Amino acid sequence: NAGVMQNPRHLVRRRGQEARLRCSPVKGHSHVYWYRQLPEEGLKFMVYLQKENIIDESGMPKERFSAEFPKEGPSILRIQQVVRGDSAAYFCASSPIQNNEKLFFGSGTQLSVL
Amino acid sequence: ELKVEQNPLFLSMQEGKNYTIYCNYSTTSDRLYWYRQDPGKSLESLFVLLSNGAVKQEGRLMASLDTKARLSTLHITAAVHDLSATYFCAVDTQGGSEKLVFGKGTKLTVNP
C-alpha cells in the first residue's frame, strides 16, 4: 500500500527551462494539495485539486505556474520559464476526503534552478 | 489572513531535559496539527488536535490546544537524541479548501 509518490526527488533546471513535478496520490485518494517550502520556512499552500478540477489556486503565482490532476494519471505541477526564486522543495499531499486529518504527504521534489 | 507563529525557531537542549515549543495563531480555529520533519524528508503527522482543551501524548511528546488563547504547545519530556528534527504546527483555515497554514518550524537539536 504505497503512500504519496513524488518524482523526481531532485530536479535541476537552468533559468528559462520548464519544470514538471509529478505526484501520485495514495490509491483511492481524490484530493491533492501542493505546498512549497523555501529554506528555513514552513510549507506554503499553492493549490488544491480534486480529480480534474482546480478547487483553490489562491497560493499559486499568477504566471508561469499551473497544476492539473487528470482523471487518469498523476497530478502535475508545471513551472514554465523557471527562475532562481523557484528553487524550493515542493510537497504534494493527498486525502480521501476534504479533511486534513486524513492528509498524507509525499517526500517532496527538490527543485534547484541554476 | 491567518498567521501562525512558532517559538522558539531554534532549540538546542541536552538529553534528559524538558522543554516546550509554542504555537500561536491569529484567527479562530479549533483544528491544529503538529508535524515532524527530518532533513530531506517529508512531514510526518504527530498530533491532530480537534477541540479546545485537547491533549494528546505519544512517548516523550505531549501536545495541547487552547482555542480561546489561540495557543498550542508541544512539550518534550526527558529529550533523547532521536527527537532531533524540525517540528511544525499548522492550522486549518476551515471552510472552503481547508488549506493548512504552517508556522516556520522549530529546529530541535538534542545533544548527548
PDB file of C-alpha atoms in Angstrom:
ATOM      1  CA  ASN A   1       0.000   0.000   0.000  1.00  0.00           C
ATOM      2  CA  ALA A   2       2.179   2.813  -1.314  1.00  0.00           C
ATOM      3  CA  GLY A   3       1.968   6.289   0.112  1.00  0.00           C
ATOM      4  CA  VAL A   4       2.098   9.518  -1.839  1.00  0.00           C
ATOM      5  CA  MET A   5       4.757   9.145  -4.518  1.00  0.00           C
ATOM      6  CA  GLN A   6       6.521  12.162  -5.927  1.00  0.00           C
ATOM      7  CA  ASN A   7       9.051  12.234  -8.714  1.00  0.00           C
ATOM      8  CA  PRO A   8      11.635  13.190  -9.401  1.00  0.00           C
ATOM      9  CA  ARG A   9      13.148  13.571  -5.939  1.00  0.00           C
ATOM     10  CA  HIS A  10      15.610  16.119  -7.230  1.00  0.00           C
ATOM     11  CA  LEU A  11      15.261  18.242 -10.337  1.00  0.00           C
ATOM     12  CA  VAL A  12      17.848  20.636 -11.683  1.00  0.00           C
ATOM     13  CA  ARG A  13      16.877  23.189 -14.283  1.00  0.00           C
ATOM     14  CA  ARG A  14      18.546  26.169 -15.871  1.00  0.00           C
ATOM     15  CA  ARG A  15      16.809  29.529 -15.885  1.00  0.00           C
ATOM     16  CA  GLY A  16      14.166  29.652 -18.588  1.00  0.00           C
ATOM     17  CA  GLN A  17      13.553  25.906 -18.748  1.00  0.00           C
ATOM     18  CA  GLU A  18      10.359  24.138 -17.738  1.00  0.00           C
ATOM     19  CA  ALA A  19       9.950  22.006 -14.636  1.00  0.00           C
ATOM     20  CA  ARG A  20       7.337  19.258 -14.356  1.00  0.00           C
ATOM     21  CA  LEU A  21       6.743  17.746 -10.952  1.00  0.00           C
ATOM     22  CA  ARG A  22       4.652  14.605 -10.585  1.00  0.00           C
ATOM     23  CA  CYS A  23       2.560  13.364  -7.704  1.00  0.00           C
ATOM     24  CA  SER A  24       0.762  10.045  -7.486  1.00  0.00           C
ATOM     25  CA  PRO A  25      -1.627  10.177  -4.539  1.00  0.00           C
ATOM     26  CA  VAL A  26      -2.436   7.316  -2.232  1.00  0.00           C
ATOM     27  CA  LYS A  27      -4.649   4.841  -4.084  1.00  0.00           C
ATOM     28  CA  GLY A  28      -8.244   5.912  -3.718  1.00  0.00           C
ATOM     29  CA  HIS A  29      -7.433   9.496  -2.744  1.00  0.00           C
ATOM     30  CA  SER A  30      -9.099  12.055  -4.979  1.00  0.00           C
ATOM     31  CA  HIS A  31      -7.973  15.225  -3.165  1.00  0.00           C
ATOM     32  CA  VAL A  32      -4.487  16.579  -3.858  1.00  0.00           C
ATOM     33  CA  TYR A  33      -2.720  19.578  -2.366  1.00  0.00           C
ATOM     34  CA  TRP A  34       0.584  21.141  -3.441  1.00  0.00           C
ATOM     35  CA  TYR A  35       2.739  23.047  -0.957  1.00  0.00           C
ATOM     36  CA  ARG A  36       6.070  24.828  -1.422  1.00  0.00           C
ATOM     37  CA  GLN A  37       8.803  25.044   1.187  1.00  0.00           C
ATOM     38  CA  LEU A  38      11.565  27.608   0.981  1.00  0.00           C
ATOM     39  CA  PRO A  39      14.730  27.107   3.060  1.00  0.00           C
ATOM     40  CA  GLU A  40      14.179  27.677   6.783  1.00  0.00           C
ATOM     41  CA  GLU A  41      10.465  28.272   6.187  1.00  0.00           C
ATOM     42  CA  GLY A  42       7.251  26.402   6.767  1.00  0.00           C
ATOM     43  CA  LEU A  43       5.209  24.992   3.949  1.00  0.00           C
ATOM     44  CA  LYS A  44       3.019  27.385   1.996  1.00  0.00           C
ATOM     45  CA  PHE A  45      -0.137  26.320   0.247  1.00  0.00           C
ATOM     46  CA  MET A  46      -0.175  26.559  -3.525  1.00  0.00           C
ATOM     47  CA  VAL A  47      -3.151  24.709  -4.973  1.00  0.00           C
ATOM     48  CA  TYR A  48      -5.879  22.218  -4.145  1.00  0.00           C
ATOM     49  CA  LEU A  49      -7.261  19.898  -6.784  1.00  0.00           C
ATOM     50  CA  GLN A  50      -9.969  17.311  -6.796  1.00  0.00           C
ATOM     51  CA  LYS A  51      -9.927  14.947  -9.744  1.00  0.00           C
ATOM     52  CA  GLU A  52      -9.918  17.021 -12.928  1.00  0.00           C
ATOM     53  CA  ASN A  53     -10.917  20.181 -11.059  1.00  0.00           C
ATOM     54  CA  ILE A  54      -8.922  23.006  -9.528  1.00  0.00           C
ATOM     55  CA  ILE A  55     -10.737  23.885  -6.319  1.00  0.00           C
ATOM     56  CA  ASP A  56      -8.443  26.547  -4.862  1.00  0.00           C
ATOM     57  CA  GLU A  57      -5.389  28.040  -6.550  1.00  0.00           C
ATOM     58  CA  SER A  58      -5.086  31.086  -4.343  1.00  0.00           C
ATOM     59  CA  GLY A  59      -1.490  30.242  -3.422  1.00  0.00           C
ATOM     60  CA  MET A  60      -0.244  29.837  -6.959  1.00  0.00           C
ATOM     61  CA  PRO A  61       1.732  32.625  -8.620  1.00  0.00           C
ATOM     62  CA  LYS A  62      -0.387  34.112 -11.373  1.00  0.00           C
ATOM     63  CA  GLU A  63       2.160  33.497 -14.088  1.00  0.00           C
ATOM     64  CA  ARG A  64       4.282  30.525 -15.128  1.00  0.00           C
ATOM     65  CA  PHE A  65       2.705  28.053 -12.662  1.00  0.00           C
ATOM     66  CA  SER A  66      -0.057  25.594 -13.462  1.00  0.00           C
ATOM     67  CA  ALA A  67      -1.401  22.387 -11.972  1.00  0.00           C
ATOM     68  CA  GLU A  68      -3.590  19.568 -13.133  1.00  0.00           C
ATOM     69  CA  PHE A  69      -4.985  16.319 -11.782  1.00  0.00           C
ATOM     70  CA  PRO A  70      -6.361  14.340 -14.710  1.00  0.00           C
ATOM     71  CA  LYS A  71      -8.895  11.551 -14.490  1.00  0.00           C
ATOM     72  CA  GLU A  72      -6.120   9.057 -15.145  1.00  0.00           C
ATOM     73  CA  GLY A  73      -2.538   9.528 -14.050  1.00  0.00           C
ATOM     74  CA  PRO A  74      -0.657  11.643 -11.554  1.00  0.00           C
ATOM     75  CA  SER A  75      -1.128  15.246 -10.587  1.00  0.00           C
ATOM     76  CA  ILE A  76       1.353  17.529 -12.340  1.00  0.00           C
ATOM     77  CA  LEU A  77       2.730  20.848 -11.139  1.00  0.00           C
ATOM     78  CA  ARG A  78       4.252  22.693 -14.063  1.00  0.00           C
ATOM     79  CA  ILE A  79       6.548  25.668 -13.810  1.00  0.00           C
ATOM     80  CA  GLN A  80       7.426  27.402 -17.057  1.00  0.00           C
ATOM     81  CA  GLN A  81      10.492  29.568 -17.619  1.00  0.00           C
ATOM     82  CA  VAL A  82      11.897  28.842 -14.179  1.00  0.00           C
ATOM     83  CA  VAL A  83      13.813  31.495 -12.255  1.00  0.00           C
ATOM     84  CA  ARG A  84      16.216  31.128  -9.330  1.00  0.00           C
ATOM     85  CA  GLY A  85      13.473  32.123  -6.893  1.00  0.00           C
ATOM     86  CA  ASP A  86      11.551  28.985  -7.838  1.00  0.00           C
ATOM     87  CA  SER A  87      14.219  26.866  -6.128  1.00  0.00           C
ATOM     88  CA  ALA A  88      12.418  25.141  -3.277  1.00  0.00           C
ATOM     89  CA  ALA A  89      11.047  21.840  -2.064  1.00  0.00           C
ATOM     90  CA  TYR A  90       7.614  21.096  -3.478  1.00  0.00           C
ATOM     91  CA  PHE A  91       5.424  18.752  -1.487  1.00  0.00           C
ATOM     92  CA  CYS A  92       2.278  17.018  -2.584  1.00  0.00           C
ATOM     93  CA  ALA A  93      -0.289  15.717  -0.127  1.00  0.00           C
ATOM     94  CA  SER A  94      -3.380  13.607  -0.706  1.00  0.00           C
ATOM     95  CA  SER A  95      -6.525  12.804   1.185  1.00  0.00           C
ATOM     96  CA  PRO A  96      -9.562  10.583   0.573  1.00  0.00           C
ATOM     97  CA  ILE A  97     -11.871  13.388   1.621  1.00  0.00           C
ATOM     98  CA  GLN A  98     -11.640  17.143   2.129  1.00  0.00           C
ATOM     99  CA  ASN A  99     -10.230  16.806   5.614  1.00  0.00           C
ATOM    100  CA  ASN A 100      -6.718  17.443   6.853  1.00  0.00           C
ATOM    101  CA  GLU A 101      -6.998  14.715   9.482  1.00  0.00           C
ATOM    102  CA  LYS A 102      -6.521  12.187   6.709  1.00  0.00           C
ATOM    103  CA  LEU A 103      -3.758  14.047   4.884  1.00  0.00           C
ATOM    104  CA  PHE A 104      -0.607  12.218   3.804  1.00  0.00           C
ATOM    105  CA  PHE A 105       2.457  13.991   2.471  1.00  0.00           C
ATOM    106  CA  GLY A 106       4.882  12.796  -0.174  1.00  0.00           C
ATOM    107  CA  SER A 107       8.655  13.024   0.160  1.00  0.00           C
ATOM    108  CA  GLY A 108       8.828  16.118  -1.986  1.00  0.00           C
ATOM    109  CA  THR A 109      10.706  17.251  -5.076  1.00  0.00           C
ATOM    110  CA  GLN A 110      13.696  19.483  -4.511  1.00  0.00           C
ATOM    111  CA  LEU A 111      13.896  21.894  -7.431  1.00  0.00           C
ATOM    112  CA  SER A 112      17.168  23.675  -7.999  1.00  0.00           C
ATOM    113  CA  VAL A 113      17.385  26.398 -10.641  1.00  0.00           C
ATOM    114  CA  LEU A 114      20.868  27.251 -11.826  1.00  0.00           C
TER     115      LEU A 114
ATOM    116  CA  GLU B   1      -5.294  36.454   6.911  1.00  0.00           C
ATOM    117  CA  LEU B   2      -4.418  33.605   9.219  1.00  0.00           C
ATOM    118  CA  LYS B   3      -0.901  33.774  10.657  1.00  0.00           C
ATOM    119  CA  VAL B   4       0.859  31.069  12.632  1.00  0.00           C
ATOM    120  CA  GLU B   5       3.881  31.830  14.781  1.00  0.00           C
ATOM    121  CA  GLN B   6       6.125  29.332  16.464  1.00  0.00           C
ATOM    122  CA  ASN B   7       8.752  29.904  19.050  1.00  0.00           C
ATOM    123  CA  PRO B   8      11.488  29.291  19.527  1.00  0.00           C
ATOM    124  CA  LEU B   9      12.668  28.789  15.948  1.00  0.00           C
ATOM    125  CA  PHE B  10      15.847  27.078  17.113  1.00  0.00           C
ATOM    126  CA  LEU B  11      16.213  24.968  20.212  1.00  0.00           C
ATOM    127  CA  SER B  12      19.300  23.200  21.426  1.00  0.00           C
ATOM    128  CA  MET B  13      18.861  21.080  24.509  1.00  0.00           C
ATOM    129  CA  GLN B  14      20.606  18.395  26.500  1.00  0.00           C
ATOM    130  CA  GLU B  15      19.358  14.863  26.656  1.00  0.00           C
ATOM    131  CA  GLY B  16      17.138  14.305  29.648  1.00  0.00           C
ATOM    132  CA  LYS B  17      15.842  17.864  29.814  1.00  0.00           C
ATOM    133  CA  ASN B  18      12.285  19.120  29.325  1.00  0.00           C
ATOM    134  CA  TYR B  19      11.151  21.926  27.065  1.00  0.00           C
ATOM    135  CA  THR B  20       8.064  23.409  25.436  1.00  0.00           C
ATOM    136  CA  ILE B  21       7.516  24.696  21.906  1.00  0.00           C
ATOM    137  CA  TYR B  22       4.770  27.282  21.461  1.00  0.00           C
ATOM    138  CA  CYS B  23       2.448  27.839  18.522  1.00  0.00           C
ATOM    139  CA  ASN B  24       0.263  30.935  18.363  1.00  0.00           C
ATOM    140  CA  TYR B  25      -2.252  31.643  15.636  1.00  0.00           C
ATOM    141  CA  SER B  26      -4.191  34.726  14.731  1.00  0.00           C
ATOM    142  CA  THR B  27      -7.773  33.774  13.933  1.00  0.00           C
ATOM    143  CA  THR B  28     -10.400  31.433  15.246  1.00  0.00           C
ATOM    144  CA  SER B  29      -9.714  27.790  14.528  1.00  0.00           C
ATOM    145  CA  ASP B  30     -10.248  24.637  16.511  1.00  0.00           C
ATOM    146  CA  ARG B  31      -8.123  22.311  14.449  1.00  0.00           C
ATOM    147  CA  LEU B  32      -4.378  22.254  14.859  1.00  0.00           C
ATOM    148  CA  TYR B  33      -1.749  19.814  13.634  1.00  0.00           C
ATOM    149  CA  TRP B  34       1.798  19.036  14.672  1.00  0.00           C
ATOM    150  CA  TYR B  35       4.267  17.532  12.202  1.00  0.00           C
ATOM    151  CA  ARG B  36       7.821  16.336  12.393  1.00  0.00           C
ATOM    152  CA  GLN B  37      10.279  16.737   9.514  1.00  0.00           C
ATOM    153  CA  ASP B  38      13.707  15.134   9.333  1.00  0.00           C
ATOM    154  CA  PRO B  39      16.269  16.704   6.982  1.00  0.00           C
ATOM    155  CA  GLY B  40      15.431  15.998   3.336  1.00  0.00           C
ATOM    156  CA  LYS B  41      12.318  14.080   4.286  1.00  0.00           C
ATOM    157  CA  SER B  42       8.602  14.624   4.180  1.00  0.00           C
ATOM    158  CA  LEU B  43       6.286  15.605   7.006  1.00  0.00           C
ATOM    159  CA  GLU B  44       5.208  13.001   9.493  1.00  0.00           C
ATOM    160  CA  SER B  45       1.950  13.653  11.308  1.00  0.00           C
ATOM    161  CA  LEU B  46       2.411  13.663  15.080  1.00  0.00           C
ATOM    162  CA  PHE B  47      -0.799  15.023  16.561  1.00  0.00           C
ATOM    163  CA  VAL B  48      -4.201  16.216  15.433  1.00  0.00           C
ATOM    164  CA  LEU B  49      -5.935  18.460  17.980  1.00  0.00           C
ATOM    165  CA  LEU B  50      -9.583  19.000  17.223  1.00  0.00           C
ATOM    166  CA  SER B  51     -11.116  20.865  20.132  1.00  0.00           C
ATOM    167  CA  ASN B  52     -10.419  23.279  22.938  1.00  0.00           C
ATOM    168  CA  GLY B  53      -8.612  21.578  25.788  1.00  0.00           C
ATOM    169  CA  ALA B  54      -7.479  18.646  23.657  1.00  0.00           C
ATOM    170  CA  VAL B  55      -4.360  16.948  24.972  1.00  0.00           C
ATOM    171  CA  LYS B  56      -2.550  14.118  23.237  1.00  0.00           C
ATOM    172  CA  GLN B  57       0.586  12.245  24.199  1.00  0.00           C
ATOM    173  CA  GLU B  58       2.881   9.923  22.325  1.00  0.00           C
ATOM    174  CA  GLY B  59       6.057   8.784  24.032  1.00  0.00           C
ATOM    175  CA  ARG B  60       8.056  11.815  25.169  1.00  0.00           C
ATOM    176  CA  LEU B  61       5.871  14.306  23.301  1.00  0.00           C
ATOM    177  CA  MET B  62       2.650  15.858  24.535  1.00  0.00           C
ATOM    178  CA  ALA B  63       0.564  18.397  22.638  1.00  0.00           C
ATOM    179  CA  SER B  64      -2.259  20.588  23.887  1.00  0.00           C
ATOM    180  CA  LEU B  65      -4.655  23.121  22.410  1.00  0.00           C
ATOM    181  CA  ASP B  66      -6.259  26.208  23.938  1.00  0.00           C
ATOM    182  CA  THR B  67      -8.536  27.688  21.301  1.00  0.00           C
ATOM    183  CA  LYS B  68      -9.506  30.644  23.478  1.00  0.00           C
ATOM    184  CA  ALA B  69      -5.884  31.724  23.776  1.00  0.00           C
ATOM    185  CA  ARG B  70      -5.208  30.587  20.192  1.00  0.00           C
ATOM    186  CA  LEU B  71      -2.236  28.659  21.524  1.00  0.00           C
ATOM    187  CA  SER B  72      -0.912  25.156  21.205  1.00  0.00           C
ATOM    188  CA  THR B  73       2.086  23.709  22.981  1.00  0.00           C
ATOM    189  CA  LEU B  74       4.323  20.757  22.228  1.00  0.00           C
ATOM    190  CA  HIS B  75       6.029  19.589  25.389  1.00  0.00           C
ATOM    191  CA  ILE B  76       9.122  17.440  25.279  1.00  0.00           C
ATOM    192  CA  THR B  77       9.892  15.310  28.316  1.00  0.00           C
ATOM    193  CA  ALA B  78      13.349  13.879  29.006  1.00  0.00           C
ATOM    194  CA  ALA B  79      14.604  14.562  25.493  1.00  0.00           C
ATOM    195  CA  VAL B  80      16.626  11.974  23.601  1.00  0.00           C
ATOM    196  CA  HIS B  81      18.829  12.425  20.536  1.00  0.00           C
ATOM    197  CA  ASP B  82      16.270  10.717  18.270  1.00  0.00           C
ATOM    198  CA  LEU B  83      13.911  13.634  18.790  1.00  0.00           C
ATOM    199  CA  SER B  84      16.241  15.939  16.864  1.00  0.00           C
ATOM    200  CA  ALA B  85      14.186  17.227  13.921  1.00  0.00           C
ATOM    201  CA  THR B  86      12.171  20.239  12.826  1.00  0.00           C
ATOM    202  CA  TYR B  87       8.676  20.479  14.290  1.00  0.00           C
ATOM    203  CA  PHE B  88       5.896  22.362  12.559  1.00  0.00           C
ATOM    204  CA  CYS B  89       2.489  23.361  13.748  1.00  0.00           C
ATOM    205  CA  ALA B  90      -0.246  24.036  11.202  1.00  0.00           C
ATOM    206  CA  VAL B  91      -3.736  25.431  11.471  1.00  0.00           C
ATOM    207  CA  ASP B  92      -6.737  24.627   9.349  1.00  0.00           C
ATOM    208  CA  THR B  93      -8.284  27.602   7.582  1.00  0.00           C
ATOM    209  CA  GLN B  94     -11.618  25.790   7.859  1.00  0.00           C
ATOM    210  CA  GLY B  95     -14.306  26.099   5.309  1.00  0.00           C
ATOM    211  CA  GLY B  96     -13.554  26.155   1.624  1.00  0.00           C
ATOM    212  CA  SER B  97     -10.482  24.195   0.680  1.00  0.00           C
ATOM    213  CA  GLU B  98      -9.290  23.752   4.281  1.00  0.00           C
ATOM    214  CA  LYS B  99      -5.733  24.506   3.315  1.00  0.00           C
ATOM    215  CA  LEU B 100      -3.183  24.411   6.104  1.00  0.00           C
ATOM    216  CA  VAL B 101      -1.214  27.445   7.244  1.00  0.00           C
ATOM    217  CA  PHE B 102       2.123  26.424   8.712  1.00  0.00           C
ATOM    218  CA  GLY B 103       4.425  28.013  11.225  1.00  0.00           C
ATOM    219  CA  LYS B 104       8.076  28.465  10.279  1.00  0.00           C
ATOM    220  CA  GLY B 105       9.081  25.440  12.310  1.00  0.00           C
ATOM    221  CA  THR B 106      11.230  24.812  15.370  1.00  0.00           C
ATOM    222  CA  LYS B 107      14.556  23.154  14.669  1.00  0.00           C
ATOM    223  CA  LEU B 108      15.298  20.982  17.673  1.00  0.00           C
ATOM    224  CA  THR B 109      18.759  19.623  18.367  1.00  0.00           C
ATOM    225  CA  VAL B 110      19.175  17.267  21.294  1.00  0.00           C
ATOM    226  CA  ASN B 111      22.767  16.947  22.408  1.00  0.00           C
ATOM    227  CA  PRO B 112      24.122  13.891  24.235  1.00  0.00           C
TER     228      PRO B 112
END
